[in-house]
mmCIF file of C-alpha atoms in Angstrom:
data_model
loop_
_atom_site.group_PDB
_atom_site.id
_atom_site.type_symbol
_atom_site.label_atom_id
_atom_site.label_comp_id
_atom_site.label_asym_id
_atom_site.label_seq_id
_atom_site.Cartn_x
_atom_site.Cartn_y
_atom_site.Cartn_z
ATOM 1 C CA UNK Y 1 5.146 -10.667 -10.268
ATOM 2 C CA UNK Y 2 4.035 -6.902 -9.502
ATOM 3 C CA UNK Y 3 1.869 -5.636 -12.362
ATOM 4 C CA UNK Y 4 3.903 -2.602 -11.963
ATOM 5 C CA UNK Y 5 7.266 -1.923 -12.823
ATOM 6 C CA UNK Y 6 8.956 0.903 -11.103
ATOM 7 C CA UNK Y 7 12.118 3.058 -12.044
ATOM 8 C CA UNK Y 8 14.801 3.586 -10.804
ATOM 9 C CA UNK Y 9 14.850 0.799 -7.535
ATOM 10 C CA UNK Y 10 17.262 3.581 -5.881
ATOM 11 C CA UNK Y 11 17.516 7.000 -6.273
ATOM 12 C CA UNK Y 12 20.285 9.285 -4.388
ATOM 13 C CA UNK Y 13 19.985 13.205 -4.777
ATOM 14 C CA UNK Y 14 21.091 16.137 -3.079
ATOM 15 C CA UNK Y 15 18.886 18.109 -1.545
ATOM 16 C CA UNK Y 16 17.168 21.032 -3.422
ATOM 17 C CA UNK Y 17 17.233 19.283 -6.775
ATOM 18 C CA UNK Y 18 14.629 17.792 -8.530
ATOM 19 C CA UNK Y 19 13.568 14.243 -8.902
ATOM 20 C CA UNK Y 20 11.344 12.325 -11.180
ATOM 21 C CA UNK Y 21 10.117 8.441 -9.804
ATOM 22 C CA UNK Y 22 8.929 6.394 -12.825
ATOM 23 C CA UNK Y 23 6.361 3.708 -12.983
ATOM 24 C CA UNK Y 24 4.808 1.447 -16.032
ATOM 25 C CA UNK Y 25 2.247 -0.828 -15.641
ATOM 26 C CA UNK Y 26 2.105 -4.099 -17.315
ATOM 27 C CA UNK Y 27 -1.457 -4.463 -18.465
ATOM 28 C CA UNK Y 28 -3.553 -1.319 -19.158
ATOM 29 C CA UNK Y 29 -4.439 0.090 -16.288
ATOM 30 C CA UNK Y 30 -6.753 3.163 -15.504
ATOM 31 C CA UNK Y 31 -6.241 4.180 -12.137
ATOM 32 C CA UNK Y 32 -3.065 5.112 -10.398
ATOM 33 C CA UNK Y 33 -1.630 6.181 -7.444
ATOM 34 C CA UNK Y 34 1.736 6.531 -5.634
ATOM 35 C CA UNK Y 35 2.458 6.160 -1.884
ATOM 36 C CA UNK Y 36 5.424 6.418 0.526
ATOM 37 C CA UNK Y 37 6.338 4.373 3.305
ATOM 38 C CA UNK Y 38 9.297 6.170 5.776
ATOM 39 C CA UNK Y 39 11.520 3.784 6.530
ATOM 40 C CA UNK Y 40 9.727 2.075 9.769
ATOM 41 C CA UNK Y 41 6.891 3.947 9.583
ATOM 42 C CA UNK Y 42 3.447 2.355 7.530
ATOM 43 C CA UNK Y 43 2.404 3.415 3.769
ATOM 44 C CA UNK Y 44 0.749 6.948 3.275
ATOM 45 C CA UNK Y 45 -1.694 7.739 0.614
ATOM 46 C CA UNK Y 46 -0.108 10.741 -1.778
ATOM 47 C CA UNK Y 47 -2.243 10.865 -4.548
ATOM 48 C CA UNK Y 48 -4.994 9.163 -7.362
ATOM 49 C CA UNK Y 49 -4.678 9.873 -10.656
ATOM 50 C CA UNK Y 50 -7.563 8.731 -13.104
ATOM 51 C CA UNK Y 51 -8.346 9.837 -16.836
ATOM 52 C CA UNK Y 52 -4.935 12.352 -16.906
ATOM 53 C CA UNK Y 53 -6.715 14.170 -13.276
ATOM 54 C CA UNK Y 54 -5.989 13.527 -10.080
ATOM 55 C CA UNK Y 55 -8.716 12.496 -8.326
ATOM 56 C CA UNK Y 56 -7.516 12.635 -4.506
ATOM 57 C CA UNK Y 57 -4.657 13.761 -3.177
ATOM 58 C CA UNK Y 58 -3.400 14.025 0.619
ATOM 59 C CA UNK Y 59 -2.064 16.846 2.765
ATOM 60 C CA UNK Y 60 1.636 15.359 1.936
ATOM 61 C CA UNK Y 61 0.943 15.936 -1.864
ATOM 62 C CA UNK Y 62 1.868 19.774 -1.563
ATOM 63 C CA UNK Y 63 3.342 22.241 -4.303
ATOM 64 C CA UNK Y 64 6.431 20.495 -4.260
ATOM 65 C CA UNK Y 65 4.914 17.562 -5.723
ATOM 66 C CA UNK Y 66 3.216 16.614 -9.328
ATOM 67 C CA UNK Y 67 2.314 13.535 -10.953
ATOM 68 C CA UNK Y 68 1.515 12.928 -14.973
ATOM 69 C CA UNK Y 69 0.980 10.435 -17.364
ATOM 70 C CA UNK Y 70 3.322 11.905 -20.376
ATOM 71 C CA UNK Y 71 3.155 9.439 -23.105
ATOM 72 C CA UNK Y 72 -0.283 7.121 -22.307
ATOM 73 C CA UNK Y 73 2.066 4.507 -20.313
ATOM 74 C CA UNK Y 74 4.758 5.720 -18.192
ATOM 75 C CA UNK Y 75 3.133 7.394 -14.724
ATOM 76 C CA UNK Y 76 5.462 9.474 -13.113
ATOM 77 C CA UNK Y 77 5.720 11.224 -9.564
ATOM 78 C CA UNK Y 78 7.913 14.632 -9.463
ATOM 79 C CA UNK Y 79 9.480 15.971 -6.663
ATOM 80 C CA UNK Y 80 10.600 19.857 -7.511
ATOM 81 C CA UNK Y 81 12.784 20.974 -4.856
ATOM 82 C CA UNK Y 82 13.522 18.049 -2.857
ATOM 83 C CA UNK Y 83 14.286 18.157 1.454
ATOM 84 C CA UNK Y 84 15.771 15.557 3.973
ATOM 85 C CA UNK Y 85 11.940 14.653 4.832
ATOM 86 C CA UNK Y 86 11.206 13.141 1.680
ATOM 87 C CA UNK Y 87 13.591 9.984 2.149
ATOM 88 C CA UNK Y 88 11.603 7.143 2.049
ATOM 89 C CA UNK Y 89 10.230 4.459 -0.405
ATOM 90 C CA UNK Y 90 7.650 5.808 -2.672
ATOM 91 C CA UNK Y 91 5.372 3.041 -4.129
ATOM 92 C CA UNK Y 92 3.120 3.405 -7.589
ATOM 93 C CA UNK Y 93 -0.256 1.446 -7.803
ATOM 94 C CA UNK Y 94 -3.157 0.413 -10.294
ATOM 95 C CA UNK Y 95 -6.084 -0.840 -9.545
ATOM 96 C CA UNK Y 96 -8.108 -2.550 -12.126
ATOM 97 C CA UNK Y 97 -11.969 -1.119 -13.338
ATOM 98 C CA UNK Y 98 -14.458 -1.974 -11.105
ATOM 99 C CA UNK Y 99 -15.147 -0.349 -7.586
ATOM 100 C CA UNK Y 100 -14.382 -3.336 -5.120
ATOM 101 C CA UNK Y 101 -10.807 -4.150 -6.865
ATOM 102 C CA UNK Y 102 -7.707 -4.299 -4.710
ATOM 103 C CA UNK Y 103 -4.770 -1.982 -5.695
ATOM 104 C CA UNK Y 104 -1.424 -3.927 -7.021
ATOM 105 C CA UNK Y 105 1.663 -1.926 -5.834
ATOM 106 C CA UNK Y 106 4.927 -1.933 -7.288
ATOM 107 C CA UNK Y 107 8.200 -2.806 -5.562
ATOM 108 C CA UNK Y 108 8.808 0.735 -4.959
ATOM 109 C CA UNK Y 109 11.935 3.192 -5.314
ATOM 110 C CA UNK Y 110 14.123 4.148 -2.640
ATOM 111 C CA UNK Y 111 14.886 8.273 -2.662
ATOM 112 C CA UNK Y 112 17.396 9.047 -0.637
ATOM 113 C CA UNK Y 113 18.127 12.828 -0.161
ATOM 114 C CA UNK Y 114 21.592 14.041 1.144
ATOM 115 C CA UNK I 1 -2.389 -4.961 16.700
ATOM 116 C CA UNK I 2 -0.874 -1.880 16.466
ATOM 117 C CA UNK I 3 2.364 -0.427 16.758
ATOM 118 C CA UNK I 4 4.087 2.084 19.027
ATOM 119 C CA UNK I 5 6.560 4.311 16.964
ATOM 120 C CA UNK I 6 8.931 2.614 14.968
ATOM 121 C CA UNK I 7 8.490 -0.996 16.929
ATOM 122 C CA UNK I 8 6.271 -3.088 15.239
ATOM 123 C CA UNK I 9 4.125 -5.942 16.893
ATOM 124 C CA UNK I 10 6.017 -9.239 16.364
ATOM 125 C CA UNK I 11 4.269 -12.987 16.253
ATOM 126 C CA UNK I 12 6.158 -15.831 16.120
ATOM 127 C CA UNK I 13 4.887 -18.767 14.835
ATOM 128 C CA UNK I 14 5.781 -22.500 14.674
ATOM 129 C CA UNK I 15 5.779 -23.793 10.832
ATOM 130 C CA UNK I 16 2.453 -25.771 10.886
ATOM 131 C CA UNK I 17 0.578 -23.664 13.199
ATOM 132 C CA UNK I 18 -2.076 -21.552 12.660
ATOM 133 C CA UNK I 19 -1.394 -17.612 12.973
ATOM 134 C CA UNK I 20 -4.103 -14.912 13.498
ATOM 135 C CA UNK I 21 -3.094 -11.604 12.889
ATOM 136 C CA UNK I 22 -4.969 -8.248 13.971
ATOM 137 C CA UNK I 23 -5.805 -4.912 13.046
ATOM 138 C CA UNK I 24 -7.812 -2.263 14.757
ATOM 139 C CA UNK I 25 -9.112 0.334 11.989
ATOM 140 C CA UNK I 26 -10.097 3.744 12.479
ATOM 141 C CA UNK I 27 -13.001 4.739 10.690
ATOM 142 C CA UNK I 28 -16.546 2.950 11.236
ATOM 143 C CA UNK I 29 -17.378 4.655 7.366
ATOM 144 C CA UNK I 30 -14.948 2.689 5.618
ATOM 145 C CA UNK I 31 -16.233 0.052 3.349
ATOM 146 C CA UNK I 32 -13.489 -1.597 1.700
ATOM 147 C CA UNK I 33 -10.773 -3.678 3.616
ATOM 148 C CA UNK I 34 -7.460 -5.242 2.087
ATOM 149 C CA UNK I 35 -5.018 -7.380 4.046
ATOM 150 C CA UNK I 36 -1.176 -6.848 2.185
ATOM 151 C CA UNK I 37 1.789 -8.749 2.843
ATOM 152 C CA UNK I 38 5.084 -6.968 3.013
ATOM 153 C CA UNK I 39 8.266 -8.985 2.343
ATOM 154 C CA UNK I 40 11.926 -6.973 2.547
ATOM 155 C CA UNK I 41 12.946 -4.871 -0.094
ATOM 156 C CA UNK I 42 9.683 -5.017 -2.014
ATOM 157 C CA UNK I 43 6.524 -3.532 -1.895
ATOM 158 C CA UNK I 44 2.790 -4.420 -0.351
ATOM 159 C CA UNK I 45 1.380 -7.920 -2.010
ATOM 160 C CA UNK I 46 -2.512 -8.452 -2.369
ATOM 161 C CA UNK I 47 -3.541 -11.430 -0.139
ATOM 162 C CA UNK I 48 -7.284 -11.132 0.594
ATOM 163 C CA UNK I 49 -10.086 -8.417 0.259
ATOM 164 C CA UNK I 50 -13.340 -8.256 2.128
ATOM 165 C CA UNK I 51 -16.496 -5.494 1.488
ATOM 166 C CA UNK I 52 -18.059 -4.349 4.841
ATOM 167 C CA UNK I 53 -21.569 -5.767 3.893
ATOM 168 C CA UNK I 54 -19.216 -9.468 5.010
ATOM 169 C CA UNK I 55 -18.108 -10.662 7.932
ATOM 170 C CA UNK I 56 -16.011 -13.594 6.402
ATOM 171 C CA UNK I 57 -13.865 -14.229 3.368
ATOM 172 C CA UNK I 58 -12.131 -17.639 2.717
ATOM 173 C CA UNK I 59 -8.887 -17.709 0.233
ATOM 174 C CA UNK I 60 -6.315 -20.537 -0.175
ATOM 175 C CA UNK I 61 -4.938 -21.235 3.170
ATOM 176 C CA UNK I 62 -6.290 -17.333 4.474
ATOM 177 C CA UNK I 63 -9.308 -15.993 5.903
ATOM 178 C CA UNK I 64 -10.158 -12.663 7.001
ATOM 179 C CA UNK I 65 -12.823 -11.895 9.405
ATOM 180 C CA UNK I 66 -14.564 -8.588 9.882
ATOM 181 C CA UNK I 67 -16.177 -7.199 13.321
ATOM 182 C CA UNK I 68 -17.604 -3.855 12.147
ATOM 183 C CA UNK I 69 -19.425 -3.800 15.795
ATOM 184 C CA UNK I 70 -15.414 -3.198 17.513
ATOM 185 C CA UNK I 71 -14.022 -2.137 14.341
ATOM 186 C CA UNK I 72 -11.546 -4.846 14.004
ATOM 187 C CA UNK I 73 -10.074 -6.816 11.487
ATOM 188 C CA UNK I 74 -8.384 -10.093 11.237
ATOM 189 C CA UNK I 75 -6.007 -12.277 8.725
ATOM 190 C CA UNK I 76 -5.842 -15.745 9.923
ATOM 191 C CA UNK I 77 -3.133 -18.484 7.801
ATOM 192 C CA UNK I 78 -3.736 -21.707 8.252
ATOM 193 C CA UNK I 79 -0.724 -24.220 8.435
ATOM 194 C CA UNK I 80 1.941 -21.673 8.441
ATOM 195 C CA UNK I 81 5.069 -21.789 6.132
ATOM 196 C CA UNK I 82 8.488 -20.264 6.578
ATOM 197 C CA UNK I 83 7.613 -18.221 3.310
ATOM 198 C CA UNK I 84 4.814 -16.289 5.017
ATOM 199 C CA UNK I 85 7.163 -14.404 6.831
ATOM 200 C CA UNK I 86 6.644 -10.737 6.107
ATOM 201 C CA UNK I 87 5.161 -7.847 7.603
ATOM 202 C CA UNK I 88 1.479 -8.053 7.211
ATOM 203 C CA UNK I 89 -0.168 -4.589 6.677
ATOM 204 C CA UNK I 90 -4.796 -4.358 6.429
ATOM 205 C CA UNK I 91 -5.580 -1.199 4.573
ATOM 206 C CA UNK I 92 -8.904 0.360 4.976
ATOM 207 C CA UNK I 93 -11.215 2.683 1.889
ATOM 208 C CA UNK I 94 -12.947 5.242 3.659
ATOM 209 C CA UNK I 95 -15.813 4.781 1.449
ATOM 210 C CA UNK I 96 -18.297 8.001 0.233
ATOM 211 C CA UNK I 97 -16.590 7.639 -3.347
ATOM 212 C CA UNK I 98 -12.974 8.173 -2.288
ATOM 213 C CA UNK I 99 -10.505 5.243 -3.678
ATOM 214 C CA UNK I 100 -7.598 5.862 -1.313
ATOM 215 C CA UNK I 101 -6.176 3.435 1.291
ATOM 216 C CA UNK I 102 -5.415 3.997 4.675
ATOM 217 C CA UNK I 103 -2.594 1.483 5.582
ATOM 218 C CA UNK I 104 -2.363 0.112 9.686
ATOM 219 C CA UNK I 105 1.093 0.054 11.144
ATOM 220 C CA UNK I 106 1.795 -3.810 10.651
ATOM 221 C CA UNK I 107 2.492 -6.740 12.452
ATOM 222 C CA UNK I 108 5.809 -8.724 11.105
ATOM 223 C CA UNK I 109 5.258 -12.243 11.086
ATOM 224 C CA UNK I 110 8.208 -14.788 11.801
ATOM 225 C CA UNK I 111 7.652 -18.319 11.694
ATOM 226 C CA UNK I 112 10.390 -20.625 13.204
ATOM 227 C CA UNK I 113 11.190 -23.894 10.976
#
């Protein structure tokens, strides 16, 4: 059972428009991230998100991109202006407190842009 | 091993046997190594962690062994099952405070009945 739930499994959108990937963890975690795996291709860091900061992000995490955690439970990943490159599966993960703990991803949401 | 482009390494395995799976990681700083477990349609499942101050971690039926000396990593099942067919991804931390994983290409598993 992933100890993240993530919203919506698939997600179709034309490109240009705006998308927003949802994911709730089941216990209370404290740090987050989300990743994306291109179909084929192996999982790339995006971005860490820790006490309503990010704490790391990658060179794919550009302008384009923002993440929040609006309510104290819901972490979301927002895509403004979305292109034919960002079709992939984008995965949320926690990791619980404590330096050497392994990060638990989600089963991820497919974005598919037209 | 690793992959070429969109071709991943395949192993097939009897059920019963033993499989050993490897991973060559890129960065002799990183600390932190995480073996995941990739079934379709969902996303990477926690099998086995190691610290780079180890060499050898036992779990149920998995073992991971570390060579920091080549930089190479590797997941070892004992007794395979037909359910431990996935894609098996190690991840690596680069260590000096940063938290985020660098994933290896993969290796799918299949094991034959």
């Amino acid at each position: 059972e992933p100890e993240v739930t993530q919203t919506p499994s698939h997600q179709v959108t034309q490109m240009g428009q705006e998308v927003i990937l949802r994911c709730v963890p089941i216990s209370n975690h404290l740090y987050f991230y989300w990743y994306r795996q291109i179909l084929g291709q192996k999982v790339e860091f995006l971005v860490s998100f820790y006490n309503n900061e990010i704490s790391e992000k990658s060179e794919i995490f550009d302008d384009q991109f923002s993440v929040e955690r609006p309510d104290g439970s819901n972490f979301t990943l927002k895509i403004r202006s979305t292109k034919l490159e960002d079709s992939a599966m984008y995965f949320c993960a926690v990791r619980p407190t404590g330096r050497n703990q392994p990060q638990h991803f989600g089963d991820g949401t497919r974005l598919s842009i037209l | 091993g690793e992959s070429v482009g969109l071709h991943l390494p395949t192993l097939s395995v009897q059920e019963g046997d033993n499989s050993i799976i490897n991973c060559a990681y890129s960065n002799s700083a990183s600390d932190y190594f995480i073996w995941y477990k990739q079934e379709s349609g969902k996303g990477p499942q926690f099998i086995i962690d190691i610290r780079s101050n180890m060499d050898k971690r036992q779990g149920q039926r998995v073992t991971v062994l570390l060579n920091k000396t080549v930089k190479h990593l590797s997941l070892q099942i004992a007794a395979t099952q037909p359910g431990d067919s996935a894609v098996y991804f190690c991840a690596e931390r680069p260590g000096a405070g940063s938290y985020q994983l660098t994933f290896g290409k993969g290796t799918k598993l299949s094991v034959i009945p």
